[in-house]
GROMACS .gro file of C-alpha atoms in nm:
model
  428
    1MET     CA    1   1.513  -4.282   0.103
    2PRO     CA    2   1.362  -4.136  -0.215
    3PRO     CA    3   1.153  -4.376  -0.423
    4LYS     CA    4   1.321  -4.543  -0.717
    5ASP     CA    5   1.197  -4.510  -1.070
    6PRO     CA    6   1.022  -4.839  -1.153
    7ASP     CA    7   1.142  -4.814  -1.516
    8SER     CA    8   1.506  -4.754  -1.434
    9SER     CA    9   1.765  -5.022  -1.502
   10PRO     CA   10   2.068  -5.093  -1.279
   11ALA     CA   11   2.389  -4.915  -1.364
   12ILE     CA   12   2.655  -5.113  -1.547
   13GLY     CA   13   3.009  -5.108  -1.408
   14PRO     CA   14   3.150  -4.929  -1.101
   15TRP     CA   15   3.027  -4.578  -1.030
   16SER     CA   16   3.174  -4.305  -0.815
   17LYS     CA   17   3.114  -3.938  -0.758
   18THR     CA   18   3.407  -3.853  -0.981
   19ASN     CA   19   3.319  -4.058  -1.290
   20ARG     CA   20   2.944  -3.989  -1.307
   21PRO     CA   21   2.839  -3.798  -1.620
   22ARG     CA   22   2.754  -3.435  -1.546
   23ALA     CA   23   2.385  -3.480  -1.639
   24ILE     CA   24   2.353  -3.773  -1.398
   25ARG     CA   25   2.521  -3.579  -1.118
   26ARG     CA   26   2.282  -3.290  -1.167
   27LEU     CA   27   1.989  -3.529  -1.167
   28VAL     CA   28   2.103  -3.694  -0.844
   29ILE     CA   29   2.138  -3.352  -0.678
   30TRP     CA   30   1.791  -3.249  -0.796
   31TYR     CA   31   1.641  -3.580  -0.688
   32ARG     CA   32   1.791  -3.557  -0.338
   33ARG     CA   33   1.675  -3.200  -0.293
   34ASN     CA   34   1.322  -3.307  -0.383
   35ALA     CA   35   1.328  -3.633  -0.189
   36ALA     CA   36   1.056  -3.513   0.045
   37VAL     CA   37   0.832  -3.426  -0.245
   38THR     CA   38   0.888  -3.752  -0.432
   39THR     CA   39   0.821  -3.950  -0.116
   40LEU     CA   40   0.503  -3.751  -0.066
   41VAL     CA   41   0.390  -3.831  -0.420
   42ASP     CA   42   0.470  -4.200  -0.376
   43SER     CA   43   0.271  -4.208  -0.053
   44ALA     CA   44  -0.019  -4.032  -0.222
   45THR     CA   45  -0.013  -4.290  -0.500
   46ASN     CA   46  -0.009  -4.583  -0.260
   47SER     CA   47  -0.293  -4.435  -0.057
   48ALA     CA   48  -0.492  -4.376  -0.370
   49THR     CA   49  -0.441  -4.740  -0.475
   50VAL     CA   50  -0.576  -4.859  -0.142
   51ALA     CA   51  -0.871  -4.621  -0.165
   52GLY     CA   52  -0.976  -4.745  -0.507
   53SER     CA   53  -0.852  -4.835  -0.852
   54MET     CA   54  -0.984  -4.514  -1.010
   55ALA     CA   55  -0.804  -4.291  -0.765
   56GLY     CA   56  -0.491  -4.501  -0.808
   57ASN     CA   57  -0.501  -4.459  -1.183
   58VAL     CA   58  -0.533  -4.084  -1.147
   59ALA     CA   59  -0.240  -4.066  -0.907
   60SER     CA   60  -0.023  -4.282  -1.131
   61SER     CA   61  -0.101  -4.093  -1.451
   62VAL     CA   62  -0.089  -3.741  -1.307
   63LEU     CA   63   0.147  -3.736  -1.011
   64GLN     CA   64   0.424  -3.981  -1.095
   65PRO     CA   65   0.529  -3.837  -1.433
   66LEU     CA   66   0.593  -3.502  -1.268
   67VAL     CA   67   0.861  -3.661  -1.051
   68PHE     CA   68   1.002  -3.939  -1.265
   69ASP     CA   69   1.002  -3.771  -1.605
   70PRO     CA   70   1.365  -3.645  -1.569
   71LEU     CA   71   1.484  -3.999  -1.494
   72ARG     CA   72   1.295  -4.153  -1.783
   73ARG     CA   73   1.421  -3.884  -2.017
   74LEU     CA   74   1.782  -3.976  -1.939
   75GLN     CA   75   1.741  -4.352  -1.911
   76GLY     CA   76   1.498  -4.401  -2.200
   77ASN     CA   77   1.586  -4.446  -2.566
   78THR     CA   78   1.657  -4.096  -2.695
   79GLU     CA   79   1.798  -4.209  -3.029
   80PRO     CA   80   1.592  -4.096  -3.332
   81ASP     CA   81   1.413  -4.354  -3.545
   82GLU     CA   82   1.619  -4.491  -3.831
   83ILE     CA   83   1.578  -4.280  -4.145
   84ARG     CA   84   1.583  -4.450  -4.483
   85GLU     CA   85   1.797  -4.275  -4.742
   86SER     CA   86   1.525  -4.317  -5.004
   87ASP     CA   87   1.287  -4.107  -4.793
   88ARG     CA   88   1.514  -3.804  -4.772
   89LEU     CA   89   1.399  -3.491  -4.962
   90TRP     CA   90   1.616  -3.197  -5.067
   91VAL     CA   91   1.540  -2.865  -4.894
   92ALA     CA   92   1.718  -2.538  -4.971
   93VAL     CA   93   1.812  -2.324  -4.671
   94ASP     CA   94   1.902  -1.954  -4.678
   95GLY     CA   95   2.198  -1.985  -4.441
   96MET     CA   96   2.257  -1.610  -4.421
   97GLY     CA   97   1.902  -1.510  -4.326
   98GLY     CA   98   1.826  -1.414  -3.966
   99ASP     CA   99   1.958  -1.208  -3.676
  100HIS     CA  100   2.203  -1.479  -3.565
  101ALA     CA  101   2.296  -1.634  -3.901
  102PRO     CA  102   2.478  -1.834  -4.013
  103GLY     CA  103   2.588  -2.028  -3.699
  104PRO     CA  104   2.254  -2.118  -3.533
  105ILE     CA  105   2.097  -2.179  -3.875
  106LEU     CA  106   2.370  -2.429  -3.957
  107GLU     CA  107   2.337  -2.591  -3.615
  108GLY     CA  108   1.964  -2.635  -3.666
  109CYS     CA  109   2.019  -2.785  -4.010
  110LEU     CA  110   2.265  -3.041  -3.874
  111GLN     CA  111   2.018  -3.138  -3.601
  112ALA     CA  112   1.735  -3.164  -3.854
  113ILE     CA  113   1.937  -3.401  -4.073
  114ASN     CA  114   1.958  -3.644  -3.780
  115ARG     CA  115   1.590  -3.613  -3.691
  116LEU     CA  116   1.408  -3.571  -4.022
  117PRO     CA  117   1.417  -3.753  -4.358
  118LEU     CA  118   1.568  -3.465  -4.552
  119LYS     CA  119   1.885  -3.344  -4.717
  120ILE     CA  120   1.987  -2.979  -4.714
  121ARG     CA  121   2.143  -2.746  -4.967
  122PHE     CA  122   2.286  -2.481  -4.734
  123VAL     CA  123   2.329  -2.150  -4.920
  124GLY     CA  124   2.571  -1.897  -4.778
  125GLU     CA  125   2.895  -1.704  -4.796
  126PRO     CA  126   3.170  -1.970  -4.760
  127ASP     CA  127   3.406  -1.775  -4.534
  128ARG     CA  128   3.135  -1.674  -4.290
  129VAL     CA  129   2.984  -2.023  -4.281
  130LYS     CA  130   3.321  -2.189  -4.209
  131SER     CA  131   3.407  -1.927  -3.947
  132ALA     CA  132   3.074  -1.979  -3.770
  133ALA     CA  133   3.115  -2.359  -3.780
  134THR     CA  134   3.459  -2.329  -3.619
  135GLU     CA  135   3.337  -2.088  -3.353
  136MET     CA  136   3.043  -2.311  -3.255
  137GLY     CA  137   3.235  -2.639  -3.274
  138LEU     CA  138   3.030  -2.771  -3.566
  139CYS     CA  139   3.316  -2.854  -3.803
  140GLU     CA  140   3.317  -3.228  -3.737
  141ALA     CA  141   2.937  -3.260  -3.766
  142LEU     CA  142   2.944  -3.048  -4.081
  143ASP     CA  143   3.214  -3.260  -4.243
  144ASP     CA  144   3.025  -3.580  -4.155
  145ALA     CA  145   2.702  -3.447  -4.306
  146VAL     CA  146   2.879  -3.340  -4.625
  147ALA     CA  147   3.063  -3.673  -4.654
  148ALA     CA  148   2.734  -3.863  -4.609
  149GLY     CA  149   2.573  -3.659  -4.886
  150HIS     CA  150   2.316  -3.513  -4.648
  151LEU     CA  151   2.433  -3.153  -4.672
  152ASP     CA  152   2.558  -2.956  -4.970
  153LEU     CA  153   2.722  -2.616  -4.925
  154VAL     CA  154   2.613  -2.376  -5.202
  155THR     CA  155   2.806  -2.053  -5.250
  156SER     CA  156   2.626  -1.717  -5.256
  157GLY     CA  157   2.722  -1.351  -5.268
  158PRO     CA  158   2.658  -1.074  -5.012
  159SER     CA  159   2.334  -1.139  -4.826
  160ILE     CA  160   2.035  -0.909  -4.776
  161THR     CA  161   2.032  -0.767  -4.423
  162MET     CA  162   1.726  -0.741  -4.201
  163ASP     CA  163   1.703  -0.361  -4.238
  164GLU     CA  164   1.722  -0.347  -4.618
  165GLU     CA  165   1.424  -0.284  -4.843
  166ALA     CA  166   1.261  -0.580  -5.013
  167THR     CA  167   1.368  -0.439  -5.351
  168ALA     CA  168   1.727  -0.530  -5.261
  169VAL     CA  169   1.658  -0.872  -5.415
  170ARG     CA  170   1.679  -0.705  -5.756
  171ARG     CA  171   2.019  -0.547  -5.689
  172LYS     CA  172   2.181  -0.842  -5.512
  173ARG     CA  173   2.101  -1.112  -5.765
  174ASP     CA  174   2.342  -1.362  -5.609
  175ALA     CA  175   2.217  -1.305  -5.252
  176SER     CA  176   2.158  -1.624  -5.054
  177ILE     CA  177   1.778  -1.599  -5.067
  178ASN     CA  178   1.781  -1.560  -5.447
  179VAL     CA  179   2.017  -1.856  -5.490
  180ALA     CA  180   1.796  -2.067  -5.262
  181MET     CA  181   1.484  -1.978  -5.463
  182ASP     CA  182   1.664  -2.070  -5.785
  183LEU     CA  183   1.732  -2.417  -5.644
  184ILE     CA  184   1.356  -2.475  -5.626
  185LYS     CA  185   1.300  -2.327  -5.970
  186THR     CA  186   1.558  -2.561  -6.125
  187GLY     CA  187   1.427  -2.865  -5.939
  188GLN     CA  188   1.731  -2.910  -5.712
  189ALA     CA  189   1.515  -2.867  -5.399
  190LEU     CA  190   1.149  -2.922  -5.313
  191ALA     CA  191   1.120  -2.646  -5.052
  192VAL     CA  192   1.307  -2.344  -4.922
  193TYR     CA  193   1.350  -2.206  -4.570
  194SER     CA  194   1.469  -1.861  -4.466
  195ALA     CA  195   1.470  -1.671  -4.137
  196GLY     CA  196   1.581  -1.354  -4.313
  197ASN     CA  197   1.409  -1.031  -4.411
  198SER     CA  198   1.048  -1.145  -4.464
  199GLY     CA  199   0.980  -0.873  -4.720
  200ALA     CA  200   1.286  -0.979  -4.920
  201VAL     CA  201   1.187  -1.347  -4.893
  202MET     CA  202   0.841  -1.271  -5.027
  203ALA     CA  203   0.976  -1.049  -5.307
  204SER     CA  204   1.232  -1.311  -5.409
  205ALA     CA  205   0.965  -1.584  -5.410
  206ILE     CA  206   0.739  -1.375  -5.633
  207PHE     CA  207   1.016  -1.272  -5.873
  208ARG     CA  208   1.189  -1.611  -5.893
  209LEU     CA  209   0.901  -1.858  -5.851
  210GLY     CA  210   0.601  -1.652  -5.955
  211ARG     CA  211   0.249  -1.641  -5.815
  212LEU     CA  212  -0.004  -1.917  -5.860
  213LYS     CA  213  -0.264  -1.844  -6.124
  214GLY     CA  214  -0.570  -1.686  -5.968
  215ILE     CA  215  -0.380  -1.565  -5.660
  216ASP     CA  216  -0.327  -1.188  -5.646
  217ARG     CA  217  -0.129  -1.173  -5.321
  218PRO     CA  218   0.059  -1.454  -5.143
  219ALA     CA  219  -0.012  -1.485  -4.770
  220ILE     CA  220   0.194  -1.594  -4.471
  221GLY     CA  221   0.020  -1.868  -4.275
  222ALA     CA  222   0.121  -1.939  -3.914
  223LEU     CA  223   0.017  -2.227  -3.689
  224PHE     CA  224  -0.132  -2.125  -3.353
  225PRO     CA  225  -0.187  -2.368  -3.062
  226THR     CA  226  -0.541  -2.456  -2.954
  227LYS     CA  227  -0.703  -2.639  -2.663
  228ASP     CA  228  -0.633  -2.962  -2.851
  229PRO     CA  229  -0.252  -3.011  -2.856
  230SER     CA  230  -0.276  -3.230  -3.166
  231GLN     CA  231  -0.473  -2.984  -3.377
  232PRO     CA  232  -0.331  -2.631  -3.431
  233VAL     CA  233  -0.518  -2.360  -3.618
  234LEU     CA  234  -0.377  -2.199  -3.934
  235VAL     CA  235  -0.400  -1.818  -3.929
  236LEU     CA  236  -0.333  -1.620  -4.247
  237ASP     CA  237  -0.227  -1.360  -4.339
  238VAL     CA  238   0.011  -1.275  -4.052
  239GLY     CA  239   0.220  -1.006  -4.214
  240ALA     CA  240   0.255  -1.017  -4.592
  241ASN     CA  241  -0.032  -0.784  -4.686
  242MET     CA  242  -0.115  -0.487  -4.465
  243ASP     CA  243  -0.406  -0.360  -4.676
  244CYS     CA  244  -0.637  -0.622  -4.822
  245LYS     CA  245  -0.936  -0.645  -5.051
  246PRO     CA  246  -1.219  -0.895  -5.001
  247THR     CA  247  -1.089  -1.100  -5.296
  248TYR     CA  248  -0.751  -1.135  -5.121
  249LEU     CA  249  -0.911  -1.279  -4.806
  250HIS     CA  250  -1.120  -1.509  -5.024
  251GLN     CA  251  -0.801  -1.641  -5.185
  252PHE     CA  252  -0.634  -1.677  -4.844
  253ALA     CA  253  -0.923  -1.901  -4.737
  254LEU     CA  254  -0.879  -2.124  -5.043
  255LEU     CA  255  -0.503  -2.153  -4.982
  256GLY     CA  256  -0.548  -2.223  -4.610
  257ASN     CA  257  -0.812  -2.485  -4.682
  258ILE     CA  258  -0.570  -2.681  -4.903
  259TYR     CA  259  -0.283  -2.658  -4.652
  260SER     CA  260  -0.501  -2.764  -4.358
  261ARG     CA  261  -0.642  -3.057  -4.554
  262ASP     CA  262  -0.313  -3.184  -4.702
  263VAL     CA  263  -0.056  -3.111  -4.431
  264LEU     CA  264  -0.260  -3.100  -4.110
  265GLN     CA  265  -0.476  -3.390  -4.231
  266VAL     CA  266  -0.810  -3.225  -4.150
  267ALA     CA  267  -1.079  -3.397  -4.355
  268GLN     CA  268  -1.302  -3.089  -4.386
  269PRO     CA  269  -1.131  -2.777  -4.250
  270ARG     CA  270  -1.358  -2.526  -4.079
  271VAL     CA  271  -1.270  -2.184  -4.218
  272GLY     CA  272  -1.345  -1.873  -4.012
  273LEU     CA  273  -1.322  -1.499  -4.080
  274LEU     CA  274  -1.166  -1.298  -3.796
  275ASN     CA  275  -1.420  -1.039  -3.687
  276ILE     CA  276  -1.550  -0.846  -3.386
  277GLY     CA  277  -1.865  -1.057  -3.361
  278GLU     CA  278  -2.005  -1.386  -3.480
  279GLU     CA  279  -2.311  -1.228  -3.647
  280GLU     CA  280  -2.276  -1.183  -4.022
  281CYS     CA  281  -2.388  -0.820  -3.995
  282LYS     CA  282  -2.089  -0.729  -3.771
  283GLY     CA  283  -1.756  -0.581  -3.879
  284ASN     CA  284  -1.616  -0.319  -4.112
  285ASP     CA  285  -1.668  -0.301  -4.487
  286LEU     CA  286  -1.384  -0.548  -4.554
  287ALA     CA  287  -1.532  -0.808  -4.319
  288LEU     CA  288  -1.886  -0.767  -4.451
  289ARG     CA  289  -1.788  -0.804  -4.815
  290THR     CA  290  -1.553  -1.093  -4.743
  291HIS     CA  291  -1.824  -1.273  -4.547
  292ALA     CA  292  -2.051  -1.256  -4.852
  293LEU     CA  293  -1.781  -1.406  -5.076
  294LEU     CA  294  -1.697  -1.691  -4.839
  295SER     CA  295  -2.062  -1.774  -4.778
  296GLU     CA  296  -2.105  -1.844  -5.150
  297GLU     CA  297  -1.778  -2.042  -5.190
  298LYS     CA  298  -1.846  -2.412  -5.254
  299ARG     CA  299  -1.483  -2.531  -5.248
  300LEU     CA  300  -1.450  -2.497  -4.870
  301HIS     CA  301  -1.654  -2.518  -4.552
  302PHE     CA  302  -1.708  -2.164  -4.424
  303ALA     CA  303  -1.791  -2.181  -4.052
  304GLY     CA  304  -1.871  -1.811  -4.014
  305ASN     CA  305  -1.710  -1.526  -3.824
  306CYS     CA  306  -1.441  -1.599  -3.565
  307GLU     CA  307  -1.404  -1.365  -3.270
  308GLY     CA  308  -1.064  -1.304  -3.115
  309ARG     CA  309  -1.147  -1.526  -2.818
  310ASP     CA  310  -1.231  -1.815  -3.052
  311VAL     CA  311  -0.901  -1.827  -3.243
  312LEU     CA  312  -0.744  -2.070  -2.994
  313SER     CA  313  -1.067  -2.248  -2.904
  314GLY     CA  314  -1.025  -2.532  -3.151
  315GLU     CA  315  -1.357  -2.453  -3.317
  316PHE     CA  316  -1.182  -2.340  -3.637
  317ASP     CA  317  -0.908  -2.503  -3.845
  318VAL     CA  318  -0.831  -2.198  -4.061
  319VAL     CA  319  -0.876  -1.830  -3.971
  320VAL     CA  320  -0.832  -1.556  -4.233
  321CYS     CA  321  -0.761  -1.188  -4.175
  322ASP     CA  322  -0.558  -0.902  -4.321
  323GLY     CA  323  -0.182  -0.899  -4.262
  324PHE     CA  324  -0.190  -0.606  -4.019
  325THR     CA  325  -0.439  -0.774  -3.785
  326GLY     CA  326  -0.273  -1.113  -3.822
  327ASN     CA  327   0.073  -0.981  -3.738
  328VAL     CA  328  -0.055  -0.810  -3.422
  329LEU     CA  329  -0.223  -1.136  -3.324
  330LEU     CA  330   0.098  -1.333  -3.387
  331LYS     CA  331   0.322  -1.099  -3.186
  332PHE     CA  332   0.071  -1.093  -2.900
  333LEU     CA  333   0.065  -1.474  -2.886
  334GLU     CA  334   0.444  -1.486  -2.874
  335SER     CA  335   0.438  -1.290  -2.548
  336VAL     CA  336   0.167  -1.496  -2.378
  337GLY     CA  337   0.388  -1.789  -2.278
  338SER     CA  338   0.653  -1.588  -2.095
  339VAL     CA  339   0.396  -1.360  -1.929
  340LEU     CA  340   0.186  -1.655  -1.810
  341LEU     CA  341   0.486  -1.830  -1.656
  342GLY     CA  342   0.596  -1.507  -1.490
  343VAL     CA  343   0.254  -1.461  -1.332
  344LEU     CA  344   0.245  -1.819  -1.205
  345ARG     CA  345   0.592  -1.789  -1.051
  346ALA     CA  346   0.497  -1.462  -0.881
  347GLU     CA  347   0.178  -1.614  -0.737
  348LEU     CA  348   0.340  -1.927  -0.591
  349PRO     CA  349   0.370  -1.904  -0.211
  350ARG     CA  350   0.712  -1.842  -0.060
  351GLY     CA  351   0.905  -2.074   0.171
  352ARG     CA  352   0.877  -2.451   0.200
  353ARG     CA  353   0.519  -2.465   0.068
  354GLY     CA  354   0.625  -2.273  -0.241
  355LYS     CA  355   0.911  -2.513  -0.310
  356VAL     CA  356   0.682  -2.813  -0.276
  357GLY     CA  357   0.428  -2.654  -0.507
  358SER     CA  358   0.696  -2.564  -0.760
  359ALA     CA  359   0.819  -2.924  -0.767
  360PHE     CA  360   0.467  -3.044  -0.850
  361LEU     CA  361   0.416  -2.780  -1.119
  362ARG     CA  362   0.759  -2.782  -1.283
  363SER     CA  363   0.684  -3.033  -1.558
  364ASN     CA  364   0.340  -2.884  -1.619
  365LEU     CA  365   0.482  -2.535  -1.661
  366LYS     CA  366   0.742  -2.661  -1.905
  367ARG     CA  367   0.474  -2.828  -2.113
  368ILE     CA  368   0.264  -2.510  -2.112
  369LYS     CA  369   0.561  -2.301  -2.220
  370LYS     CA  370   0.641  -2.549  -2.495
  371ARG     CA  371   0.289  -2.532  -2.636
  372LEU     CA  372   0.293  -2.152  -2.641
  373ASP     CA  373   0.652  -2.111  -2.760
  374HIS     CA  374   0.670  -1.987  -3.121
  375ALA     CA  375   1.004  -2.166  -3.156
  376GLU     CA  376   0.817  -2.496  -3.140
  377HIS     CA  377   0.645  -2.408  -3.469
  378GLY     CA  378   0.953  -2.241  -3.615
  379GLY     CA  379   0.810  -2.086  -3.926
  380ALA     CA  380   0.515  -1.997  -4.141
  381LEU     CA  381   0.436  -2.102  -4.494
  382LEU     CA  382   0.426  -1.843  -4.770
  383LEU     CA  383   0.116  -1.963  -4.954
  384GLY     CA  384   0.031  -1.850  -5.305
  385VAL     CA  385   0.371  -1.874  -5.477
  386ASN     CA  386   0.467  -2.152  -5.716
  387GLY     CA  387   0.680  -2.342  -5.466
  388ILE     CA  388   0.700  -2.440  -5.100
  389CYS     CA  389   0.852  -2.157  -4.899
  390VAL     CA  390   0.879  -2.139  -4.518
  391ILE     CA  391   0.960  -1.808  -4.349
  392GLY     CA  392   1.118  -1.827  -4.004
  393HIS     CA  393   1.132  -1.572  -3.723
  394GLY     CA  394   1.426  -1.333  -3.749
  395SER     CA  395   1.554  -1.441  -3.407
  396SER     CA  396   1.542  -1.811  -3.497
  397LYS     CA  397   1.797  -2.045  -3.343
  398ALA     CA  398   1.853  -2.419  -3.371
  399LEU     CA  399   1.518  -2.534  -3.226
  400SER     CA  400   1.321  -2.298  -3.448
  401VAL     CA  401   1.516  -2.410  -3.755
  402VAL     CA  402   1.442  -2.777  -3.687
  403SER     CA  403   1.073  -2.700  -3.637
  404ALA     CA  404   1.056  -2.495  -3.956
  405LEU     CA  405   1.229  -2.765  -4.158
  406ARG     CA  406   0.976  -3.013  -4.023
  407ILE     CA  407   0.701  -2.791  -4.169
  408ALA     CA  408   0.886  -2.766  -4.501
  409HIS     CA  409   0.930  -3.142  -4.520
  410SER     CA  410   0.566  -3.205  -4.429
  411ALA     CA  411   0.442  -2.969  -4.700
  412ALA     CA  412   0.677  -3.118  -4.961
  413SER     CA  413   0.577  -3.475  -4.884
  414HIS     CA  414   0.198  -3.429  -4.873
  415GLY     CA  415   0.128  -3.311  -5.228
  416VAL     CA  416   0.044  -2.950  -5.145
  417MET     CA  417   0.170  -2.820  -5.479
  418ASP     CA  418  -0.037  -3.078  -5.668
  419ASP     CA  419  -0.358  -2.955  -5.506
  420LEU     CA  420  -0.256  -2.593  -5.558
  421ALA     CA  421  -0.207  -2.673  -5.926
  422ALA     CA  422  -0.563  -2.813  -5.927
  423LEU     CA  423  -0.679  -2.487  -5.770
  424GLN     CA  424  -0.519  -2.301  -6.062
  425ALA     CA  425  -0.704  -2.523  -6.308
  426ASN     CA  426  -1.035  -2.426  -6.146
  427CYS     CA  427  -0.947  -2.061  -6.201
  428ASP     CA  428  -0.930  -2.106  -6.580
   0.00000   0.00000   0.00000
C-alpha cells in the first residue's frame, strides 16, 4: 500500500469511482503508478530517522515534499487571502496589446482581481472584447467583476498592431494604448500595463506622460532570477535604446537604484556596469566613459564592472547596459529554462531506473522551470517617464498578465514616483 499523506484529512461523504472530481482521479492514478517510489521514499525517511535526527530531518525536508506536494496542493487551502476594498488601486490595462489579445489579457486581469488588491480599467474595442469573453467562457466572471466595481470597460478605437511603426501612436489618437496612458495622465489610474508593440508603448508614454526632468532616454528594466530566489537582479536597458551615450547609462543606474530600493526593498542596491571584465580599464569606449561617471556618482553604490557570468550570481542588485546588449541577454535567458529541462530529460536513464529518477526530480524540475520562466515575471518597467508603465512580452497570456500586474501594483504602492520626483529636484 502506498503511504498516506500525514496532512491529509478524511473524505467527507460517500465516494466512488464515478463521482470523484477529475483532478482527484488523476491524482489517484498518478499516486498508484508511483506507489513503489513513494514507498521507497517513506522507507528512506524511516531509516534516516533511525540512523539519526539530522539524517531524518534531511529526508523529511527533501524527499517527502517531492512525493506529497501534489496531495497538499489539492487538499490545502488554495483560497487567496481576503482583500480589503480600501487597499485596491486602479490600474489601466491596454486590452488590445499583444499577440493573443484581447482574450488572454482579459483572463489574466480577471485572475489578478481575485489575487491582488487592485481594480482594472480595461481599455479595448468593445465588440472584440465581448467576442473574446464569449469564446473563452469569461462572460460570467466579467459581469461579476464589473458589478463589483473591480473592472471598468473603457472604449477605444482601432489598436496599434505589433508590426506597425511606433509613430502610429500619432495617427491613431484613440488607440487603446493612448487611451490607457491618458487614464494615468488624468489621475484615473496609478499605473498602466501593455503587452503590445513595445516601441508604440514607449512612444505613447513619452508623448502622453512626458519624460522625467534630467532623463534623456527612458529605459526598460527587467527582473532576472539569481541564485537567491528571493532577490532578483534588475537589468536595464533591455530594449528601449539600441545606441547609448555614457550619460544615458548613468541615468539608467539612477533609475534602477530607486526601483531596487523602493520596490525590491534593497537597503543599498549594488549597481554594476555590464562589461567584458571586472577591471576598470576593460571594455569599449562606452564602458570606459560610463565607468568614470558611475565611480564619481554619490547618489548610489557603484559596485564596479559586472561580467556576463556575474549577472545571475546575486552579487549585483542592478546591472546597466545599452538596449542592444540587454535585449540579447533577455532573449537568451528566456531560452535557458526550456533548453535546461530538455537536456535533463535526455540525460535521464531509460527504463525502470529512469522512471524512478523522474519521479524524484519532477517537483525539482518544475521549480527550476518556474524560476527561469519569463512568464513568472510578466513584464518590465519603463523607467524614466512621468508615470508607472509596465511593458509585457508580446506573447503574454494569463499567467504573464497576473505577474505583470503584480509588478505594476508593487511599484504604485511603494512610492516610486515620489522618489523619482525627488531625483528631478536634484537635477535642478
